[in-house]
PDB file of N, CA and C in Angstrom:
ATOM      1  N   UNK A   1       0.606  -1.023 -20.543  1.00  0.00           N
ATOM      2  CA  UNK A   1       0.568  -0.791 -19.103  1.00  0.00           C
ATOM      3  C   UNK A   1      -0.860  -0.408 -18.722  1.00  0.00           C
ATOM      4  N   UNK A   2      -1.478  -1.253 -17.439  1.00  0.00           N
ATOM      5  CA  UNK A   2      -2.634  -0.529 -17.041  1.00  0.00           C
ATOM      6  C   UNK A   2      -2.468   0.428 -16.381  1.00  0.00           C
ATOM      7  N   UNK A   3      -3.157   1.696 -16.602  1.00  0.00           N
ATOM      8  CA  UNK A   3      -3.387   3.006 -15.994  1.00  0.00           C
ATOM      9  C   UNK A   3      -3.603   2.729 -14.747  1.00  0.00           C
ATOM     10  N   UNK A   4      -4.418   1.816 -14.417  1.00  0.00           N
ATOM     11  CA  UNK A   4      -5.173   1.823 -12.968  1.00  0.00           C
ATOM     12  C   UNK A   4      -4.278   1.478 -12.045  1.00  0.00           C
ATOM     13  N   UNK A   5      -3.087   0.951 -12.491  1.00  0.00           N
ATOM     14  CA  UNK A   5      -2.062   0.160 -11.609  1.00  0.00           C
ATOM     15  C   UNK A   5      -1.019   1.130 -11.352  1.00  0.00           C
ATOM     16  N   UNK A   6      -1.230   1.427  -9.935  1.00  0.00           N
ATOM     17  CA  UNK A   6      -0.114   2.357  -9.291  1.00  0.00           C
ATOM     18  C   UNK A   6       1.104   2.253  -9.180  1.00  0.00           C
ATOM     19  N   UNK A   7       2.386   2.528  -9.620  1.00  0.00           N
ATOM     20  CA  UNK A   7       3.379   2.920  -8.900  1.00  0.00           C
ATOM     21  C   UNK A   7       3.316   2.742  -7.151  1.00  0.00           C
ATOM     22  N   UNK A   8       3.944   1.551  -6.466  1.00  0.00           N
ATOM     23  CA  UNK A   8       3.945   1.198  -4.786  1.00  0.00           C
ATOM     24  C   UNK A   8       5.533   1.327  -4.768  1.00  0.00           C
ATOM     25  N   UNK A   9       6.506   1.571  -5.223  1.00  0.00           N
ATOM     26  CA  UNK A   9       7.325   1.596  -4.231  1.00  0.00           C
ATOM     27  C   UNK A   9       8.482   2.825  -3.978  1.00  0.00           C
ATOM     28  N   UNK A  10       8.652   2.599  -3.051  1.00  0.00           N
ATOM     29  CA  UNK A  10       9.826   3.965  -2.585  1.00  0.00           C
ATOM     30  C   UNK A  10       8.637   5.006  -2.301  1.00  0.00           C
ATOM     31  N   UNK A  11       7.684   4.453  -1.433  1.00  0.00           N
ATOM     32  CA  UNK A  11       6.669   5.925  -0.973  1.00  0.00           C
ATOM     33  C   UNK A  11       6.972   5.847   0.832  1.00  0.00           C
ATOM     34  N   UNK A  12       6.768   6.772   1.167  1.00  0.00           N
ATOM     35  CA  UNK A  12       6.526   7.197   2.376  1.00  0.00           C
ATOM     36  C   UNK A  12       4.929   7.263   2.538  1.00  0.00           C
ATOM     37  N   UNK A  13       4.242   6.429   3.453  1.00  0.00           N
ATOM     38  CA  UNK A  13       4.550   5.401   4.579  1.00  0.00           C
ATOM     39  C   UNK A  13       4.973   4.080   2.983  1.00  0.00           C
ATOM     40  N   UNK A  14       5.061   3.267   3.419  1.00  0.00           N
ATOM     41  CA  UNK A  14       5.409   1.849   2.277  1.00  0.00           C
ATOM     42  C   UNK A  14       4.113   1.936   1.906  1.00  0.00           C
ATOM     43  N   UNK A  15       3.692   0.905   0.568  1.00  0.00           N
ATOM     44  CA  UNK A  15       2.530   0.309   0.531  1.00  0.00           C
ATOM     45  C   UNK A  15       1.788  -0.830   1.316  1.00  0.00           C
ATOM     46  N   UNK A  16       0.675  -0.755   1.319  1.00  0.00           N
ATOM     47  CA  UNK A  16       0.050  -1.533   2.600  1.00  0.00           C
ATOM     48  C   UNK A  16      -0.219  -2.765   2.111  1.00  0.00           C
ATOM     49  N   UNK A  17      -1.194  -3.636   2.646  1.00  0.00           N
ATOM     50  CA  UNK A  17      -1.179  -4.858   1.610  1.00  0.00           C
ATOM     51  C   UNK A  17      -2.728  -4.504   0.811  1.00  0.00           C
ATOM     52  N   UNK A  18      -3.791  -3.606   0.953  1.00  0.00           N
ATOM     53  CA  UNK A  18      -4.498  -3.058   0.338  1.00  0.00           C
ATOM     54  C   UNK A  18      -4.106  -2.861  -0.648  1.00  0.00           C
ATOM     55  N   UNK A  19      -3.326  -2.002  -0.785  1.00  0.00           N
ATOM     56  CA  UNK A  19      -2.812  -1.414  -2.357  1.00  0.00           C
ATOM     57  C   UNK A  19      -2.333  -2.630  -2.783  1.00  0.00           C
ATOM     58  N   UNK A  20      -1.456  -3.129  -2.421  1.00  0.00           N
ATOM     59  CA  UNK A  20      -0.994  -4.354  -2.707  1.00  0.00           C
ATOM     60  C   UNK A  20      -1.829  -5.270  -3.976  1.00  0.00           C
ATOM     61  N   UNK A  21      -2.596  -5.536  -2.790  1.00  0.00           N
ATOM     62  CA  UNK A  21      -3.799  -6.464  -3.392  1.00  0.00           C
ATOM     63  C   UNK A  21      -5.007  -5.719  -4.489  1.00  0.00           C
ATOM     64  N   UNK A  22      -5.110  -4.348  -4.537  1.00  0.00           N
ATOM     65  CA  UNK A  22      -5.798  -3.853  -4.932  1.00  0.00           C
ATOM     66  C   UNK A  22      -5.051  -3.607  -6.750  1.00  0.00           C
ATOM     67  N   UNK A  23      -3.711  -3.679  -6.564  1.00  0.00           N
ATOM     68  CA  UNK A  23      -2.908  -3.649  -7.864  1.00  0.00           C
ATOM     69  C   UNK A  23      -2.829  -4.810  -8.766  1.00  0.00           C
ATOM     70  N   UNK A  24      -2.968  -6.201  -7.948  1.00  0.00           N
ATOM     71  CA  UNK A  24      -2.581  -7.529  -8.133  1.00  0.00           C
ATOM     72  C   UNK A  24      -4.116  -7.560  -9.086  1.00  0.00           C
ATOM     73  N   UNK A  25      -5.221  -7.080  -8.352  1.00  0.00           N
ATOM     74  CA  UNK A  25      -6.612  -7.899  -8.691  1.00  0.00           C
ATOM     75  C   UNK A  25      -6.500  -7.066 -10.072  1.00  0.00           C
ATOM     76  N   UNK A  26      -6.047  -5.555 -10.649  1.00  0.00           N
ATOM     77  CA  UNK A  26      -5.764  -4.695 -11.376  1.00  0.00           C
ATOM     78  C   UNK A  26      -5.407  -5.701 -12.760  1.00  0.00           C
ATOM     79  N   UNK A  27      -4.472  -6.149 -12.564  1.00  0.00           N
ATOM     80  CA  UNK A  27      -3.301  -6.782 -13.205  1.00  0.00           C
ATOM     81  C   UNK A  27      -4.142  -8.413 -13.840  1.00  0.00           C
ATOM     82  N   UNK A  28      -4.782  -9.177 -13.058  1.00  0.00           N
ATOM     83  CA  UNK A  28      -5.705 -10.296 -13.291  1.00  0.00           C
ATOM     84  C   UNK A  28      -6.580  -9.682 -14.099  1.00  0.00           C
ATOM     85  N   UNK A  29      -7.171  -8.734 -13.762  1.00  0.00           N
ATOM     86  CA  UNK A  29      -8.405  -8.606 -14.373  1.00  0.00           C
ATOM     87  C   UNK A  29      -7.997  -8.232 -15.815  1.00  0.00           C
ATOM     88  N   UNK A  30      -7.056  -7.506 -15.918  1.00  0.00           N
ATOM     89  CA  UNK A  30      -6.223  -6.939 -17.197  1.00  0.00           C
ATOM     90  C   UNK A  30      -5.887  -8.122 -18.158  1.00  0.00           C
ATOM     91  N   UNK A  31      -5.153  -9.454 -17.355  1.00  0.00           N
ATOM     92  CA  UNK A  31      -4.958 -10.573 -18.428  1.00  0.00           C
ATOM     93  C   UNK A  31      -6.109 -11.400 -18.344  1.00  0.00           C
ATOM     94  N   UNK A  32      -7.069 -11.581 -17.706  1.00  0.00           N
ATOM     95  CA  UNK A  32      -7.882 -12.209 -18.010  1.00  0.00           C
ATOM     96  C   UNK A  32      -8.975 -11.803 -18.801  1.00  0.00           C
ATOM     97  N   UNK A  33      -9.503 -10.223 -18.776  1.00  0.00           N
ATOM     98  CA  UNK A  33     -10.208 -10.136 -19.403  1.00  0.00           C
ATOM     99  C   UNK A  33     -11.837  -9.916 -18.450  1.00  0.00           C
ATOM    100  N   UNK A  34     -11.486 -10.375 -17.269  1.00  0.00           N
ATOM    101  CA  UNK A  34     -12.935 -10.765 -16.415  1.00  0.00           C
ATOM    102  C   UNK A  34     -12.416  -9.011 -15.296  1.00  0.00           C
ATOM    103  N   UNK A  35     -14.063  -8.780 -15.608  1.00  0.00           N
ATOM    104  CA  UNK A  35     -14.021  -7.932 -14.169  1.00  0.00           C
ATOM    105  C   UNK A  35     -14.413  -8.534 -12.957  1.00  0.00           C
ATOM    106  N   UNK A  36     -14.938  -9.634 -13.403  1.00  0.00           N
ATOM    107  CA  UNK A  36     -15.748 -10.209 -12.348  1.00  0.00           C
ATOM    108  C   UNK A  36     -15.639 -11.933 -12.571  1.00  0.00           C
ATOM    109  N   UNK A  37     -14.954 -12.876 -12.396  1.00  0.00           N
ATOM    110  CA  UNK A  37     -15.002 -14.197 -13.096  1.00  0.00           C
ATOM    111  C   UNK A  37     -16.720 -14.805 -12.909  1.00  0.00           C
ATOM    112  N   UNK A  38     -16.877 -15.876 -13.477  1.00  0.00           N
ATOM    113  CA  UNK A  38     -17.909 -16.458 -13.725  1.00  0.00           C
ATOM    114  C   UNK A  38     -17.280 -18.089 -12.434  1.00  0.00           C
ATOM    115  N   UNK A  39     -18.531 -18.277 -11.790  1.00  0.00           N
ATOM    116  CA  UNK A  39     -18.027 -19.395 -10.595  1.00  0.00           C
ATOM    117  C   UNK A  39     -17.082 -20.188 -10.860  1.00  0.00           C
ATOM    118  N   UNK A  40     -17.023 -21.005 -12.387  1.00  0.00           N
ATOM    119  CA  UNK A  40     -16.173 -21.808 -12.717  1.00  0.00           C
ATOM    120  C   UNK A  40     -15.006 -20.953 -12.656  1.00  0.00           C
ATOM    121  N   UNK A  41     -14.789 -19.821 -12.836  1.00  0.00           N
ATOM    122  CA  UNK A  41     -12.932 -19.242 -13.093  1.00  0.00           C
ATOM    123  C   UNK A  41     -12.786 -18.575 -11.966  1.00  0.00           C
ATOM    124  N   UNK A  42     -13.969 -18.927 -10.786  1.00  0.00           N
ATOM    125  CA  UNK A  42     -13.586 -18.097  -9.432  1.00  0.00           C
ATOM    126  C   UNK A  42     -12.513 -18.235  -8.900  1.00  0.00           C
ATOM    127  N   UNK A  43     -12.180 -19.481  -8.708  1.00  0.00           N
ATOM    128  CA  UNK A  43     -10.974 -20.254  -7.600  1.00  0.00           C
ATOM    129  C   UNK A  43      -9.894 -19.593  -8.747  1.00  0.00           C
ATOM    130  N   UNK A  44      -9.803 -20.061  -9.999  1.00  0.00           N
ATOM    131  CA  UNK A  44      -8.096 -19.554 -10.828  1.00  0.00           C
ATOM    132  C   UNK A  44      -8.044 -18.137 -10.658  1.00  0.00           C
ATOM    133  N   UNK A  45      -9.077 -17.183 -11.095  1.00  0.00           N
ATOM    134  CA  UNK A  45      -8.813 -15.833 -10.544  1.00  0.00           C
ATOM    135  C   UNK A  45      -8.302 -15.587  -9.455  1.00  0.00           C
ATOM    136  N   UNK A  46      -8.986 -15.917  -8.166  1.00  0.00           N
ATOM    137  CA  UNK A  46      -8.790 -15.353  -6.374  1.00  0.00           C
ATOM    138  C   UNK A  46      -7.458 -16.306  -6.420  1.00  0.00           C
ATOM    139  N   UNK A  47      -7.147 -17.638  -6.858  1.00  0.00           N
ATOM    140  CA  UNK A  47      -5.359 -17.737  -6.719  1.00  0.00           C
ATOM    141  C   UNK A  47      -4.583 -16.939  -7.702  1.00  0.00           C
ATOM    142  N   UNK A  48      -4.563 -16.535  -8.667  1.00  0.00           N
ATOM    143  CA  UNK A  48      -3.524 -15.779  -9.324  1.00  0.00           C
ATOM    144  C   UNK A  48      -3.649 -14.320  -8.834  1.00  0.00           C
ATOM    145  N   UNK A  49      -4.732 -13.878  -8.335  1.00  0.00           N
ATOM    146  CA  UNK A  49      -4.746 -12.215  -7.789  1.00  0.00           C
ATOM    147  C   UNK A  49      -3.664 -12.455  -6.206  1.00  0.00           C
ATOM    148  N   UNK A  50      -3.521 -13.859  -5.563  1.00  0.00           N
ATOM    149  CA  UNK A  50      -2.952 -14.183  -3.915  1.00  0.00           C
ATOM    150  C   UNK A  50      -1.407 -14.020  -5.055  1.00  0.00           C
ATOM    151  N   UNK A  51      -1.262 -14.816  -6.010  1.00  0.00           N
ATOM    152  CA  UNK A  51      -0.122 -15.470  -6.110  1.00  0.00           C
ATOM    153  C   UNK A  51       0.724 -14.297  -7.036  1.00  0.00           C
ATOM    154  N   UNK A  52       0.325 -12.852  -7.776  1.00  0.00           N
ATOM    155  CA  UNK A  52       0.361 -11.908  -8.015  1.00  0.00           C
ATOM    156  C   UNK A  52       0.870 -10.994  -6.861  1.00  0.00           C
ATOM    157  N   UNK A  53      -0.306 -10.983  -6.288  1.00  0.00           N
ATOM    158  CA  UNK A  53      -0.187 -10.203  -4.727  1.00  0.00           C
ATOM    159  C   UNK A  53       1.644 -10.308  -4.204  1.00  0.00           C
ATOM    160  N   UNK A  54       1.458 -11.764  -3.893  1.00  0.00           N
ATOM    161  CA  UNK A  54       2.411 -12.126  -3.119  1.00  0.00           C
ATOM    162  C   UNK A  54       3.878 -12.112  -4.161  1.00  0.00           C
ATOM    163  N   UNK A  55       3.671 -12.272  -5.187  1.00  0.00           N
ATOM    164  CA  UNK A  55       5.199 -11.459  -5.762  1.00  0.00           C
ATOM    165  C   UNK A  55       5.504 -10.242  -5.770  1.00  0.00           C
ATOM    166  N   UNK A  56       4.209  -9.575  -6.112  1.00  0.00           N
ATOM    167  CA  UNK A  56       4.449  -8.113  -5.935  1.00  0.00           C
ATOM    168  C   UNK A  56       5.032  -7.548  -4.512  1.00  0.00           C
ATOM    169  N   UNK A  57       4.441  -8.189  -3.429  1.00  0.00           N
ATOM    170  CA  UNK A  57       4.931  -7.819  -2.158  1.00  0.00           C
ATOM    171  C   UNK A  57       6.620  -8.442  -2.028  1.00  0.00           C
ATOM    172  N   UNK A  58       6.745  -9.364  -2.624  1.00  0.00           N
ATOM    173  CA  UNK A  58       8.331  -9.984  -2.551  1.00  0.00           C
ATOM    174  C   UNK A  58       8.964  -9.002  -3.429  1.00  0.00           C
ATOM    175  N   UNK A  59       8.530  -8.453  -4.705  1.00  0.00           N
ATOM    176  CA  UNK A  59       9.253  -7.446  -5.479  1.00  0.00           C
ATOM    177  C   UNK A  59       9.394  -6.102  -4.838  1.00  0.00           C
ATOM    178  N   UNK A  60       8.710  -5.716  -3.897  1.00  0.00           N
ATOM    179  CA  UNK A  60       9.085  -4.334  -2.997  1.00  0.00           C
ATOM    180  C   UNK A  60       9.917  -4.456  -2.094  1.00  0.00           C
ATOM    181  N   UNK A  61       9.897  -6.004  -1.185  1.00  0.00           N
ATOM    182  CA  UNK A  61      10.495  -5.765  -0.486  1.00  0.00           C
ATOM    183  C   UNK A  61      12.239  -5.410  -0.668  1.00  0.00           C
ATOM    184  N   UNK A  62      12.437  -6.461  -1.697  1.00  0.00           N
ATOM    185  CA  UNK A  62      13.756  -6.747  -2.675  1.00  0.00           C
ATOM    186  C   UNK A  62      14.514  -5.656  -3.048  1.00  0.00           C
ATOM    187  N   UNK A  63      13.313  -4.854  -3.910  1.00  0.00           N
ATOM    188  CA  UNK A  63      14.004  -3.425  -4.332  1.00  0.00           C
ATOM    189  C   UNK A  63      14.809  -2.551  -3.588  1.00  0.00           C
ATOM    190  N   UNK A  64      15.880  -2.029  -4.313  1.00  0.00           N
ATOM    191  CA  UNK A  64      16.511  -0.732  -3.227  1.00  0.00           C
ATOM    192  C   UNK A  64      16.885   0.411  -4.211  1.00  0.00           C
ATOM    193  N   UNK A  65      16.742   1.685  -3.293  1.00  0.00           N
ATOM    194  CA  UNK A  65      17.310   2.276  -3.751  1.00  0.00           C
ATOM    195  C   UNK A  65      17.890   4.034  -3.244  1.00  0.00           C
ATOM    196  N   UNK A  66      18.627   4.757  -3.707  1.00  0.00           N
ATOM    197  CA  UNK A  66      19.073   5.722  -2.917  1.00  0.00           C
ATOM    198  C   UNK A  66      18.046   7.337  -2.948  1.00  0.00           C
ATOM    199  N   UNK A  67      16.972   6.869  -4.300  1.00  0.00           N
ATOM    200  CA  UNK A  67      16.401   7.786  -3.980  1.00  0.00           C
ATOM    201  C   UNK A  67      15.619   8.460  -2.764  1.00  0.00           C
ATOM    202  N   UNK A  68      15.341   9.449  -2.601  1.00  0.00           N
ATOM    203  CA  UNK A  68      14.407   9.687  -1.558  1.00  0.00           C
ATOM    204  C   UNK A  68      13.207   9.049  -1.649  1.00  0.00           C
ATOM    205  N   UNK A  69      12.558   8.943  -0.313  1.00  0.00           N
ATOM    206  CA  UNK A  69      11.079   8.517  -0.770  1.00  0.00           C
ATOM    207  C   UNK A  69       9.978   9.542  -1.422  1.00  0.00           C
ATOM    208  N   UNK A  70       8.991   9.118  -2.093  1.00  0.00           N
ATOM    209  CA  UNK A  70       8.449  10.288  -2.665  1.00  0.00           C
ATOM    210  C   UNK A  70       7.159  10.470  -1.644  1.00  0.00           C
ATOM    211  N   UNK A  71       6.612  11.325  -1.523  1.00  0.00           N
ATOM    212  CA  UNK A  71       5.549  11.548  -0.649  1.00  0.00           C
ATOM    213  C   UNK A  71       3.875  11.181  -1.304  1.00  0.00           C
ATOM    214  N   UNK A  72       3.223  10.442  -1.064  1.00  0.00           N
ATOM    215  CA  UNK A  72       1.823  10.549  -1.786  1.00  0.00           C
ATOM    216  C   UNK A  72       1.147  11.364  -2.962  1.00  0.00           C
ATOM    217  N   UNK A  73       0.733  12.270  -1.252  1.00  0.00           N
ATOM    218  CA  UNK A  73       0.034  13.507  -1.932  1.00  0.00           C
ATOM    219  C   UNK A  73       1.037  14.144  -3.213  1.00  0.00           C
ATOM    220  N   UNK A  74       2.317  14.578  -2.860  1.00  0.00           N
ATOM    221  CA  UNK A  74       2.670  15.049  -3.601  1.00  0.00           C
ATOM    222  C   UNK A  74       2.551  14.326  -5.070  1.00  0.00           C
ATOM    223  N   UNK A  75       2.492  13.761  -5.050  1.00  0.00           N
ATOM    224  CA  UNK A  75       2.665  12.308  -6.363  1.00  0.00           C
ATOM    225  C   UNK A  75       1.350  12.758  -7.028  1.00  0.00           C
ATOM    226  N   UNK A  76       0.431  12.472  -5.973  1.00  0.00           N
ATOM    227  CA  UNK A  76      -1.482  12.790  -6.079  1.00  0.00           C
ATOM    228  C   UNK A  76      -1.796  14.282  -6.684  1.00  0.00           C
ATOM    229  N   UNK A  77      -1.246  14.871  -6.925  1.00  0.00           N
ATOM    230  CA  UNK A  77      -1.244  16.626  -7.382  1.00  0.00           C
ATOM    231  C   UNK A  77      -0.408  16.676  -8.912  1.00  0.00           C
ATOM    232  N   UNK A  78       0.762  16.137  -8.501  1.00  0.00           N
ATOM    233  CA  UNK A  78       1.540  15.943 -10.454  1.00  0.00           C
ATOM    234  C   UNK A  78       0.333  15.313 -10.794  1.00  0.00           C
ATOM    235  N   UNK A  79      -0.265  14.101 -10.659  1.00  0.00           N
ATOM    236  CA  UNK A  79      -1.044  13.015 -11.572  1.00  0.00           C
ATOM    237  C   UNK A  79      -2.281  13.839 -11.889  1.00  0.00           C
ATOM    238  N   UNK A  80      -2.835  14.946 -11.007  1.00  0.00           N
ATOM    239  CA  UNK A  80      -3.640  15.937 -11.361  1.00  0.00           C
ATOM    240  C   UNK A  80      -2.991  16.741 -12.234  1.00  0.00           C
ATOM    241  N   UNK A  81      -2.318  17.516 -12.335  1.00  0.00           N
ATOM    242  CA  UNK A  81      -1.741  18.447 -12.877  1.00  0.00           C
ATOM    243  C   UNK A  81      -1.393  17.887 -14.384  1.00  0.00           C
ATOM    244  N   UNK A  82      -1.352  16.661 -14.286  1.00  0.00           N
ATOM    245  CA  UNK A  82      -0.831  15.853 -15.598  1.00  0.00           C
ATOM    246  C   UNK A  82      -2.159  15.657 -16.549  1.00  0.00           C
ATOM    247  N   UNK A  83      -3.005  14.850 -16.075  1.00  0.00           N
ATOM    248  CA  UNK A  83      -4.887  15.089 -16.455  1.00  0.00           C
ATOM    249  C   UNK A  83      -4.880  15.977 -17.058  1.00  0.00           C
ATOM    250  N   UNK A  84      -4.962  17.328 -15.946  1.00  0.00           N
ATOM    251  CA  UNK A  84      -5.918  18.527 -15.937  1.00  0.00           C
ATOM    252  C   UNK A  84      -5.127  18.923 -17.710  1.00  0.00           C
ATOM    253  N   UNK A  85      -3.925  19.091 -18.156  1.00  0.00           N
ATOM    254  CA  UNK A  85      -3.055  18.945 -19.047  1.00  0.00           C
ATOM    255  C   UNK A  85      -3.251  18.274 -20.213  1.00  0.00           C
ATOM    256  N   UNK A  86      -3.622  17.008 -20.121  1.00  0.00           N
ATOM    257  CA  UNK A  86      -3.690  15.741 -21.102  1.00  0.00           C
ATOM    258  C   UNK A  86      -5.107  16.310 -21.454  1.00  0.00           C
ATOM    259  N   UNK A  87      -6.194  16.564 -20.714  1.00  0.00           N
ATOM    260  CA  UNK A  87      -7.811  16.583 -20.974  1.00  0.00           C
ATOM    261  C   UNK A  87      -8.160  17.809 -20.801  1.00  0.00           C
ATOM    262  N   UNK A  88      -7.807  18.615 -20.564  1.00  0.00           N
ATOM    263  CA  UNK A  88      -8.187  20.156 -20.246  1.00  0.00           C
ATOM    264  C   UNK A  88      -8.752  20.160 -18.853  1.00  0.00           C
ATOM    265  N   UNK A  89      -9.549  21.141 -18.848  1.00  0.00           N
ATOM    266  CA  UNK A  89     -10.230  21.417 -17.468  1.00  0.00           C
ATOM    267  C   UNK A  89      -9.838  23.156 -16.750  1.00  0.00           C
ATOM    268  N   UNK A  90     -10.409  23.140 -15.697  1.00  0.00           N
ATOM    269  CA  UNK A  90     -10.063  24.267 -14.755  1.00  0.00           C
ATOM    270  C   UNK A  90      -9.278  23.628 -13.329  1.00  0.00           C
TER     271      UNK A  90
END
């Protein structure tokens, strides 16, 4: 699993298509290997990050469920609290 790739669904407000897209390009870059493609693998990258994107957004919408929604921040403070834990710190 990539770290960098957030958890989007069941939040209060929804995910936007930012995150969206910002998870998708996450996920490409992860199987491809490229942080950045080279011109020739431009076009297959920028379509599989759309065509990623756009399942991921079909996979949220799809989902259901009875939990509550979880709130951000709150989410944003465990994932600190979890760090500060895993790596030390103050």
């Amino acid at each position: 699993m990539c770290r960098n790739i957030k958890t989007l669904f069941n939040f209060e407000p929804p995910a936007t298509e930012d995150e969206i897209h910002a998870s998708a390009l996450q996920f490409v870059r992860k199987l491809s290997g490229f942080n950045r493609p080279s011109q020739a693998n431009e076009a297959a990258f920028n379509r599989a990050v759309e065509e990623v994107s756009d399942a991921a957004r079909r996979l949220l919408i799809s989902l259901h469920t009875h939990a509550p929604a979880r709130d951000r921040e709150v989410e944003a403070e465990k994932a600190k609290e979890r760090s500060r834990l895993r790596f030390g710190g103050a």
